[in-house]
Coordinates of C-alpha atoms in Angstrom, one line a residue:
M438 CA -29.9 218.0 1.5
Y439 CA -27.7 215.2 0.9
T440 CA -27.2 212.6 -0.1
S441 CA -27.1 213.0 -4.0
I442 CA -28.4 210.6 -5.7
T443 CA -27.1 210.3 -9.2
V444 CA -24.2 208.9 -11.1
T445 CA -23.7 212.0 -13.3
G446 CA -21.5 214.9 -12.3
R447 CA -23.4 217.6 -14.1
P448 CA -24.8 220.4 -11.9
G449 CA -28.5 220.2 -11.5
R450 CA -30.7 222.7 -13.3
F451 CA -31.6 225.6 -11.1
D452 CA -34.1 227.7 -13.0
A453 CA -35.0 230.2 -10.2
P454 CA -36.2 230.2 -6.7
T455 CA -39.8 229.2 -6.5
N456 CA -42.9 230.4 -4.6
R457 CA -44.7 227.2 -5.6
A458 CA -45.4 224.6 -3.0
L459 CA -43.4 221.4 -3.3
T460 CA -45.3 218.2 -2.7
L461 CA -44.2 215.1 -0.8
T462 CA -46.0 212.6 -3.1
R463 CA -47.9 212.6 -6.3
G464 CA -51.1 211.4 -4.7
D465 CA -54.3 213.5 -4.9
N466 CA -55.9 212.0 -1.8
A467 CA -56.1 213.9 1.5
M468 CA -53.8 211.3 3.0
D469 CA -50.5 210.9 1.3
H470 CA -49.3 207.3 1.5
L471 CA -45.6 206.7 1.7
S472 CA -44.2 204.7 -1.2
G473 CA -42.4 201.5 -0.4
T474 CA -39.1 203.2 -1.0
D475 CA -39.9 206.1 1.2
A476 CA -41.2 203.9 4.0
S477 CA -38.2 201.6 3.8
F478 CA -36.0 204.4 5.2
L479 CA -38.3 204.4 8.3
H480 CA -38.4 200.7 8.7
L481 CA -34.6 200.3 8.4
E482 CA -33.9 202.9 11.0
T483 CA -32.6 201.7 14.3
P484 CA -31.0 203.6 17.3
E485 CA -27.6 202.8 15.7
T486 CA -28.6 203.8 12.2
P487 CA -30.4 207.1 12.0
M488 CA -31.8 207.5 8.4
H489 CA -31.8 211.2 8.0
V490 CA -29.7 213.1 5.4
G491 CA -28.1 216.4 6.1
S492 CA -26.2 219.4 4.8
L493 CA -23.6 221.7 6.3
M494 CA -23.6 225.2 4.8
L495 CA -21.4 228.1 5.5
F496 CA -22.7 231.6 5.2
E497 CA -20.8 234.9 4.8
L498 CA -22.8 237.7 6.6
P499 CA -23.3 241.0 4.8
E500 CA -20.7 243.7 5.5
G501 CA -21.7 245.7 8.5
Y502 CA -24.4 243.2 9.6
T503 CA -25.5 243.8 13.3
G504 CA -28.7 241.8 13.5
D505 CA -29.4 238.3 15.1
Y506 CA -28.9 235.9 12.2
Y507 CA -30.6 233.0 14.1
E508 CA -33.8 235.1 14.5
D509 CA -33.6 236.2 10.9
V510 CA -33.4 232.5 9.7
K511 CA -36.2 231.4 12.0
A512 CA -38.4 234.1 10.7
L513 CA -37.7 233.3 7.1
I514 CA -38.4 229.6 7.6
G515 CA -41.7 230.5 9.3
K516 CA -42.7 232.5 6.3
R517 CA -41.8 229.9 3.7
M518 CA -42.3 226.5 5.3
H519 CA -45.8 226.2 4.0
L520 CA -44.3 225.9 0.5
C521 CA -42.4 222.7 1.5
G522 CA -44.6 219.8 2.5
L523 CA -41.8 218.1 4.5
F524 CA -41.7 221.0 6.9
N525 CA -45.3 220.9 8.0
R526 CA -46.3 217.2 7.8
K527 CA -45.8 214.3 10.2
L528 CA -46.4 210.6 10.2
A529 CA -49.5 208.7 11.1
Q530 CA -48.8 205.0 11.6
M531 CA -51.2 202.3 10.4
P532 CA -53.0 200.1 13.1
F533 CA -50.8 197.2 14.1
E534 CA -48.3 198.4 11.4
L535 CA -50.0 196.3 8.8
A536 CA -49.3 198.8 6.0
E537 CA -47.1 201.8 5.3
P538 CA -47.8 205.0 7.3
V539 CA -49.2 208.1 5.8
W540 CA -48.3 211.8 5.9
I541 CA -50.8 214.1 7.7
E542 CA -50.7 217.9 8.2
D543 CA -49.3 219.3 11.4
D544 CA -51.0 222.6 12.1
D545 CA -48.9 223.3 15.2
V546 CA -45.2 223.2 14.2
D547 CA -43.0 224.5 17.0
L548 CA -40.3 226.5 15.3
D549 CA -38.3 227.0 18.5
Y550 CA -37.9 223.2 18.6
H551 CA -37.0 222.7 15.0
V552 CA -34.8 225.8 14.5
R553 CA -32.0 225.8 17.1
S554 CA -28.9 227.9 17.9
L555 CA -25.4 226.8 18.9
T556 CA -22.1 228.5 19.5
L557 CA -18.6 226.9 19.0
R558 CA -16.0 227.2 21.7
R559 CA -12.9 229.3 20.9
P560 CA -11.1 229.4 18.6
G561 CA -13.9 228.1 16.4
T562 CA -12.0 226.0 13.8
M563 CA -13.4 224.0 10.9
A564 CA -12.3 220.9 12.7
Q565 CA -14.4 221.8 15.7
L566 CA -17.4 222.4 13.5
E567 CA -17.0 219.0 11.8
V568 CA -16.9 217.3 15.1
L569 CA -20.0 219.1 16.2
V570 CA -21.9 218.2 13.1
A571 CA -20.9 214.6 13.5
R572 CA -22.4 214.6 17.0
L573 CA -25.6 216.3 15.8
H574 CA -26.0 213.9 13.0
S575 CA -25.9 210.9 15.3
S576 CA -29.2 211.5 17.1
L577 CA -32.6 210.4 15.8
L578 CA -35.4 212.7 14.7
D579 CA -38.6 212.8 16.8
R580 CA -41.3 210.9 14.8
S581 CA -44.1 212.6 16.6
R582 CA -43.1 215.9 14.9
P583 CA -42.3 216.9 11.3
L584 CA -39.1 215.0 10.5
W585 CA -36.6 217.9 10.2
E586 CA -34.3 220.0 12.3
V587 CA -31.9 222.9 11.5
Y588 CA -29.1 224.5 13.6
V589 CA -27.6 228.0 13.2
I590 CA -24.0 227.8 14.5
D591 CA -21.9 230.8 15.2
G592 CA -18.5 231.3 16.8
L593 CA -16.4 230.4 13.7
E594 CA -13.0 232.1 13.8
D595 CA -13.4 233.5 10.3
G596 CA -16.7 235.2 11.1
R597 CA -18.9 233.0 9.0
V598 CA -22.0 231.3 10.3
A599 CA -22.7 227.6 9.8
Y600 CA -26.1 226.2 9.0
Y601 CA -26.6 222.4 9.6
T602 CA -29.9 220.8 8.4
K603 CA -31.1 217.3 8.7
A604 CA -34.3 215.7 7.3
H605 CA -35.5 212.2 7.2
H606 CA -34.7 210.3 4.0
A607 CA -38.3 209.0 4.1
G608 CA -39.4 212.5 3.0
V609 CA -36.6 213.7 0.7
D610 CA -33.8 212.4 -1.6
G611 CA -30.8 214.3 -2.8
K612 CA -32.4 215.8 -5.9
A613 CA -35.5 216.7 -4.0
G614 CA -33.2 218.5 -1.6
V615 CA -32.1 220.7 -4.5
E616 CA -35.7 221.5 -5.2
M617 CA -36.2 222.4 -1.6
A618 CA -33.3 224.9 -1.9
K619 CA -35.4 226.9 -4.3
V620 CA -37.9 227.5 -1.6
F621 CA -35.6 228.6 1.3
Y622 CA -32.7 230.2 -0.5
D623 CA -32.5 233.2 -2.9
T624 CA -30.2 234.0 -5.8
S625 CA -29.4 237.5 -4.5
P626 CA -29.0 239.2 -1.1
E627 CA -32.5 240.6 -1.5
V628 CA -35.0 238.5 0.5
R629 CA -37.9 237.8 -1.8
E630 CA -41.5 237.9 -0.6
V631 CA -43.6 234.8 -0.9
P632 CA -47.4 234.3 -0.8
P633 CA -48.7 233.8 2.7
P634 CA -50.1 230.4 3.7
R635 CA -53.8 229.8 3.0
R636 CA -56.1 229.7 6.0
A637 CA -56.8 226.2 7.2
R638 CA -60.4 225.2 7.3
A639 CA -61.6 224.0 10.7
G640 CA -63.3 221.0 9.1
N641 CA -60.0 219.7 7.6
A642 CA -58.4 219.0 11.0
Y643 CA -57.1 215.4 11.0
Q644 CA -58.4 213.1 13.7
L645 CA -57.8 209.8 11.9
G646 CA -59.6 206.7 13.3
V647 CA -58.6 203.1 13.0
A648 CA -61.3 202.2 10.5
E649 CA -60.4 205.2 8.3
L650 CA -56.7 204.2 8.3
L651 CA -57.4 200.6 7.5
Q652 CA -59.7 201.5 4.7
A653 CA -57.1 203.8 3.2
A654 CA -54.4 201.0 3.5
V655 CA -56.6 198.5 1.7
S656 CA -57.5 201.0 -1.0
N657 CA -53.8 202.0 -1.6
S658 CA -52.7 198.4 -1.7
A659 CA -55.3 197.6 -4.3
K660 CA -54.2 200.5 -6.5
Q661 CA -50.6 199.3 -6.2
Y662 CA -51.4 195.8 -7.3
I663 CA -53.3 197.2 -10.3
K664 CA -50.3 199.2 -11.3
L665 CA -48.1 196.2 -11.0
G666 CA -50.3 194.2 -13.3
K667 CA -50.2 196.9 -15.9
L668 CA -46.4 197.0 -15.7
V669 CA -45.9 193.4 -16.5
P670 CA -45.4 193.8 -20.3
S671 CA -42.9 196.7 -19.7
A672 CA -41.1 194.7 -17.1
V673 CA -40.6 191.7 -19.4
K674 CA -39.3 194.0 -22.2
A675 CA -37.0 195.9 -19.8
L676 CA -35.6 192.7 -18.3
G677 CA -34.9 191.3 -21.7
A678 CA -33.1 194.4 -22.9
A679 CA -31.0 194.4 -19.7
G680 CA -30.2 190.7 -20.1
K681 CA -28.9 191.4 -23.6
I682 CA -26.6 194.1 -22.3
V683 CA -25.2 191.8 -19.6
A684 CA -24.6 189.0 -22.1
T685 CA -23.0 191.3 -24.6
R686 CA -20.5 192.8 -22.1
K687 CA -18.8 189.5 -21.6
K688 CA -17.9 189.4 -25.3
I689 CA -16.8 193.0 -25.6
E690 CA -14.6 193.3 -22.6
G691 CA -11.7 190.9 -22.5
E692 CA -9.3 192.5 -20.1
R693 CA -11.4 192.6 -17.0
G694 CA -14.8 191.1 -16.4
L695 CA -17.6 193.6 -15.8
N696 CA -19.9 191.2 -13.9
I697 CA -19.1 191.9 -10.2
G698 CA -19.4 189.2 -7.6
M699 CA -19.7 189.7 -3.9
A700 CA -17.5 192.3 -2.3
P701 CA -14.5 191.3 -0.2
K702 CA -14.7 191.8 3.6
T703 CA -13.0 194.9 4.9
I704 CA -13.0 196.9 8.2
F705 CA -16.0 198.9 6.9
N706 CA -18.2 195.8 6.6
V707 CA -19.3 195.7 10.2
A708 CA -22.2 196.5 12.4
I709 CA -22.1 200.2 13.4
T710 CA -22.9 202.4 16.4
N711 CA -24.8 205.7 16.3
Q712 CA -21.6 207.7 16.7
R713 CA -20.3 209.5 13.7
S714 CA -17.1 211.0 12.2
F715 CA -17.4 213.7 9.5
S716 CA -14.9 215.6 7.3
T717 CA -15.1 217.9 4.3
L718 CA -13.2 218.8 1.1
S719 CA -13.9 221.4 -1.6
L720 CA -12.4 221.3 -5.1
P721 CA -13.0 223.4 -8.3
L722 CA -15.6 221.7 -10.4
A723 CA -14.3 223.1 -13.6
D724 CA -10.9 221.5 -13.0
I725 CA -12.5 218.1 -12.4
K726 CA -14.6 218.4 -15.5
A727 CA -11.6 219.3 -17.6
L728 CA -9.5 216.6 -16.1
G729 CA -12.2 213.9 -16.8
K730 CA -12.4 215.1 -20.4
R731 CA -8.6 215.1 -20.8
V732 CA -8.0 211.6 -19.5
G733 CA -11.0 209.9 -21.1
G734 CA -13.6 209.8 -18.4
T735 CA -16.4 211.8 -16.7
V736 CA -16.6 213.8 -13.5
N737 CA -18.1 210.7 -12.0
T738 CA -15.2 208.6 -13.2
V739 CA -12.7 211.0 -11.7
V740 CA -14.6 211.1 -8.4
M741 CA -14.9 207.3 -8.2
A742 CA -11.2 206.9 -9.1
M743 CA -10.2 209.4 -6.4
C744 CA -12.2 207.4 -3.8
S745 CA -10.8 204.1 -5.0
S746 CA -7.2 205.3 -4.7
A747 CA -7.8 207.0 -1.3
L748 CA -9.3 203.8 0.1
R749 CA -6.6 201.6 -1.5
R750 CA -3.9 203.7 0.1
F751 CA -5.7 203.8 3.5
L752 CA -6.1 200.0 3.6
L753 CA -2.6 199.3 2.2
D754 CA -0.9 201.4 4.9
R755 CA -2.6 199.2 7.5
D756 CA -1.8 196.0 5.6
L757 CA -5.6 195.4 5.3
L758 CA -6.1 195.7 1.5
P759 CA -8.1 192.6 0.2
A760 CA -6.7 190.7 -2.8
K761 CA -10.0 191.3 -4.5
G762 CA -11.1 194.8 -5.7
L763 CA -13.5 196.8 -3.5
V764 CA -17.0 197.4 -4.6
A765 CA -19.0 200.6 -4.3
M766 CA -22.7 201.0 -3.9
V767 CA -23.7 204.0 -5.9
P768 CA -27.3 205.5 -5.6
V769 CA -28.8 206.5 -8.9
S770 CA -31.7 208.8 -9.5
L771 CA -34.8 207.6 -11.3
R772 CA -36.4 211.1 -11.3
S773 CA -37.3 212.8 -14.5
A774 CA -35.8 216.2 -15.3
D775 CA -39.1 218.1 -14.7
D776 CA -40.1 216.2 -11.5
T777 CA -40.1 218.5 -8.5
S778 CA -41.9 216.2 -6.0
G779 CA -40.2 215.6 -2.7
N780 CA -40.4 211.8 -2.4
N781 CA -37.6 209.3 -3.1
Q782 CA -37.1 208.0 -6.6
V783 CA -33.8 206.2 -6.3
S784 CA -32.2 202.8 -7.0
A785 CA -28.6 201.7 -6.8
I786 CA -25.8 200.2 -8.8
R787 CA -22.6 198.4 -7.9
V788 CA -19.3 199.7 -9.3
D789 CA -15.9 197.9 -9.4
L790 CA -13.3 200.1 -7.7
A791 CA -10.5 197.9 -9.0
T792 CA -8.4 198.4 -5.9
D793 CA -6.5 195.1 -6.7
L794 CA -4.9 196.9 -9.7
A795 CA -1.6 198.7 -8.7
D796 CA -1.5 200.7 -12.0
P797 CA -3.7 203.8 -11.4
V798 CA -4.3 204.2 -15.2
A799 CA -5.6 200.6 -15.5
R800 CA -7.7 201.2 -12.3
F801 CA -9.2 204.3 -13.8
R802 CA -10.2 202.6 -17.0
A803 CA -11.7 199.6 -15.1
I804 CA -13.8 201.9 -12.9
H805 CA -15.0 203.9 -16.0
A806 CA -16.0 200.6 -17.8
S807 CA -17.8 199.2 -14.8
S808 CA -19.7 202.5 -14.1
E809 CA -20.8 202.9 -17.7
A810 CA -21.9 199.3 -17.9
A811 CA -23.9 199.5 -14.7
K812 CA -25.6 202.7 -15.9
A813 CA -26.5 201.1 -19.2
V814 CA -28.4 198.4 -17.3
V815 CA -30.2 200.9 -15.1
V816 CA -31.4 202.8 -18.2
E817 CA -33.1 199.7 -19.5
L818 CA -34.5 198.7 -16.1
K819 CA -35.8 202.2 -15.2
P820 CA -39.5 201.4 -16.1
V821 CA -39.6 198.7 -13.3
L822 CA -37.1 200.0 -10.8
G823 CA -38.6 201.7 -7.8
V824 CA -42.1 200.2 -8.4
D825 CA -44.0 199.8 -5.2
V826 CA -44.8 196.3 -4.1
P827 CA -47.2 196.4 -1.2
I828 CA -46.4 193.8 1.5
T829 CA -48.8 193.3 4.5
G830 CA -46.9 193.8 7.7
A831 CA -43.8 195.2 6.0
P832 CA -43.2 197.9 8.8
W833 CA -42.8 195.5 11.7
L834 CA -41.2 192.8 9.6
M835 CA -38.5 195.1 8.1
T836 CA -37.9 196.9 11.4
G837 CA -37.3 193.5 13.2
L838 CA -35.0 192.3 10.5
A839 CA -33.0 195.6 10.6
S840 CA -32.5 195.3 14.3
L841 CA -31.6 191.7 14.1
Y842 CA -29.0 192.3 11.3
G843 CA -27.2 194.9 13.4
R844 CA -27.3 193.5 16.9
S845 CA -26.6 189.9 16.0
G846 CA -23.3 190.6 14.2
L847 CA -24.6 189.3 10.9
A848 CA -23.2 192.4 9.2
S849 CA -19.7 191.2 10.0
R850 CA -20.4 187.5 9.1
L851 CA -22.5 187.6 6.0
P852 CA -21.0 188.2 2.5
A853 CA -20.9 191.9 1.6
A854 CA -22.7 193.3 -1.4
A855 CA -20.5 196.5 -1.2
N856 CA -17.7 198.0 0.9
V857 CA -18.6 201.7 0.7
T858 CA -21.4 204.0 -0.5
I859 CA -20.3 206.6 -3.0
S860 CA -22.8 209.2 -4.2
N861 CA -22.5 212.2 -6.5
V862 CA -25.3 214.7 -6.4
P863 CA -25.8 217.2 -9.2
G864 CA -26.3 220.4 -7.2
I865 CA -26.9 224.1 -7.8
P866 CA -24.6 226.0 -10.2
V867 CA -25.2 229.5 -8.8
S868 CA -24.5 231.2 -5.5
L869 CA -27.3 231.1 -3.0
F870 CA -28.3 233.5 -0.2
M871 CA -30.3 233.1 3.0
S872 CA -31.6 236.1 4.9
G873 CA -29.1 238.3 3.0
A874 CA -26.0 236.1 3.7
R875 CA -24.1 234.4 0.9
M876 CA -23.6 230.7 1.0
T877 CA -20.0 229.9 0.4
N878 CA -20.0 226.1 0.9
Y879 CA -22.7 223.4 0.7
Y880 CA -21.4 220.1 2.1
P881 CA -23.5 216.9 2.2
V882 CA -23.8 214.8 5.4
S883 CA -25.0 211.3 4.6
I884 CA -25.9 207.9 6.0
P885 CA -23.6 205.0 6.9
Y886 CA -25.3 201.7 7.7
H887 CA -24.7 198.2 9.0
G888 CA -22.3 196.5 6.7
T889 CA -21.3 199.8 4.9
A890 CA -19.9 201.9 7.7
L891 CA -18.5 204.5 5.3
N892 CA -20.3 207.0 3.0
M893 CA -18.5 209.3 0.6
T894 CA -20.9 211.8 -0.9
M895 CA -20.1 214.7 -3.3
Q896 CA -22.3 217.6 -4.3
S897 CA -21.7 220.4 -6.8
Y898 CA -22.4 223.9 -5.7
A899 CA -21.6 227.3 -7.4
G900 CA -18.5 226.0 -9.3
Q901 CA -17.3 223.8 -6.5
L902 CA -17.4 220.0 -5.9
E903 CA -18.1 219.6 -2.1
F904 CA -17.1 216.3 -0.5
G905 CA -18.6 215.0 2.8
I906 CA -17.3 211.9 4.4
T907 CA -19.6 210.4 7.0
A908 CA -18.8 207.2 8.8
C909 CA -19.3 205.2 12.0
R910 CA -16.7 206.6 14.3
R911 CA -15.7 203.1 15.5
A912 CA -14.9 202.0 11.9
L913 CA -13.3 205.4 10.9
S914 CA -12.3 207.8 13.6
Q915 CA -12.2 211.5 13.2
A916 CA -8.4 211.5 12.7
E917 CA -8.7 208.7 10.2
S918 CA -11.4 210.6 8.3
Y919 CA -8.9 213.5 7.9
E920 CA -6.4 210.9 6.6
L921 CA -8.9 209.8 4.0
I922 CA -9.3 213.5 3.0
A923 CA -5.5 213.8 2.5
N924 CA -5.6 210.6 0.4
L925 CA -8.3 212.1 -1.8
R926 CA -6.0 215.1 -2.5
A927 CA -3.1 212.7 -3.3
A928 CA -5.4 210.7 -5.6
L929 CA -6.4 213.8 -7.5
R930 CA -2.7 214.7 -8.1
E931 CA -2.2 211.1 -9.3
I932 CA -4.9 211.4 -11.9
Q933 CA -3.6 214.8 -13.0
G934 CA -0.4 213.0 -13.9
F935 CA -2.2 210.8 -16.4
E936 CA -1.5 211.3 -20.1
S937 CA -4.2 212.9 -22.2
V938 CA -6.3 210.6 -24.3
G939 CA -4.9 212.1 -27.5
E940 CA -1.3 211.7 -26.3
T941 CA -1.9 208.0 -25.5
A942 CA -3.4 207.3 -28.9
A943 CA -0.5 209.1 -30.6
A944 CA 2.1 207.2 -28.6
T945 CA 0.7 203.7 -29.4
P946 CA -1.0 203.8 -32.8
A947 CA 0.2 200.3 -33.8
V948 CA -2.0 198.8 -31.0
A949 CA -5.2 199.8 -32.7
A950 CA -4.0 199.2 -36.3
P951 CA -4.9 196.0 -38.3
A952 CA -2.3 193.3 -38.5
A953 CA -1.8 193.9 -42.2
E954 CA -0.9 197.5 -41.6
P955 CA 2.8 198.6 -41.3
P956 CA 4.0 199.9 -38.0
A957 CA 3.3 203.5 -37.1
A958 CA 5.4 206.2 -38.7
P959 CA 8.7 206.9 -36.9
A960 CA 7.7 210.6 -36.5
A961 CA 4.8 209.7 -34.2
T962 CA 7.1 207.6 -32.0
K963 CA 9.6 210.3 -31.9
K964 CA 7.0 212.8 -30.8
K965 CA 6.1 210.8 -27.7
P966 CA 8.5 207.9 -27.0
P967 CA 6.7 205.1 -25.0
A968 CA 9.7 204.8 -22.5
R969 CA 9.3 208.4 -21.4
R970 CA 5.6 208.7 -21.1
P971 CA 4.6 210.5 -17.8
R972 CA 2.5 207.7 -16.3
S973 CA 1.4 207.9 -12.7
V974 CA 2.8 204.5 -11.8
P975 CA 5.7 203.7 -9.5
A976 CA 9.0 204.6 -11.1
T977 CA 10.5 201.2 -10.2
A978 CA 8.4 199.3 -12.8
P979 CA 7.8 200.0 -16.5
P980 CA 4.2 201.2 -17.1
R981 CA 3.1 198.3 -19.3
K982 CA 4.6 195.7 -17.1
A983 CA 2.9 197.3 -14.1
A984 CA -0.5 197.3 -15.8
R985 CA -0.2 193.6 -16.7
A986 CA 0.9 192.7 -13.2
G987 CA -2.0 194.6 -11.8
R988 CA -4.5 192.8 -13.9
S989 CA -3.1 189.3 -13.2
A990 CA -2.0 189.6 -9.6
K991 CA -4.4 188.1 -7.0
S992 CA -3.1 190.6 -4.4
A993 CA -2.9 194.3 -5.0
R994 CA 0.0 195.0 -2.7
A995 CA 2.2 197.3 -4.9

């Protein structure tokens, strides 16, 4: 499942497939209340903005396979779905929508409805599959049923089988999706056996009345307010520590401010429709790791810099690049390493994409500095981020505001907090199998929203970094989505042309030396003359001059 939620590029730990049930929440009560974060994905959903996350996986069938893969997958899901709460629970709304809904058991899940089969028309190209997935991703999930659907898609020209899944973000975040993978996938072609579901007791059937639901809502709200009261000392301490970091960063960084204002308006800051475009890209993860280490960044920095350069080129080619640098909204995980629950534990940071800088080296450094500074603040605020604040009437209030925001055109008129959502999910480092077939690719399919019509999500899988670009088709057509993929490839080649960190330090030792020290030894200068350094900047301008110009120019037209 998508939509990754972390700012690190390290693959997630995948100990082993599990036969243990995964829970949706941590509550011990019979009724599982949605947290404020989980429920917000329901309330913010409109016909134009489906709030489910998805994955597109490609499977290589075993040699000589003659069975019906769709039936095999459906049978496997039927045997294991009791281990994943999301697959056998549905929503129960509170009376008059005065409080958040609850999850209740659904003892009559229709597998023929949830597990579907499709066939691509000939020739069955990857482009045809991406267009199909974009269309499947545009439709809402039925809230009267468990909030998930899967599609087994055959007809690909290379003989592989595609497997597209979508599940509502109210029930799962990116890292919880990795935990779900341990239930439905195996680490070898052999299909493991799991314990059968326990027999349901007749007396446990849910027939919830109005009084019972209202009592549960009041009780849950009271518990949340008690938790809030206990968190006050921690909140004060966390806010103080975060404030010190923000104050300190102004003194340390002199070249470019780290405090980001509002984002400039772009063609992506508009109200969207429910139609989607979708495209994919796979890159070797080891190469990205080595590149980040060589040029003085992380996997996350390389990914963010690639997205920045790709967007810059895309907008510049259309003469639509704003003078101010673009801003990315980056989801971050608040989940502890040993937490396997299925609920959402996420927050978000804003990162300066520095698209106003023409020099790609200066842009890379600015992105790295902004990302690291934002993560430092999140670390301090983690005790208070994601805390539930119960609000009476939140469901109908938030739903009404979400509809108003999209249909009134306010998304196009109000100042933008960000221009694009960029997410990087630590995925699974080993190859997975389903019903004996090996998974070759694991692409994320994510959520654009009013005001941020473009979502660029990455997920690591079995030594690859898988990109999924999901957008409103009106803001980014399918053809333009492929153009953005080509720009990402070009951006990677640009970063690969950067000097290594050690080479840069050796070429300019006098910059870091105290004023009283003599200039660097001639031997060091001879080893790497500054005038011949292989910088990835236009050949028409000297590298240092280009960097200064990029920092001072109000417009980024190179």
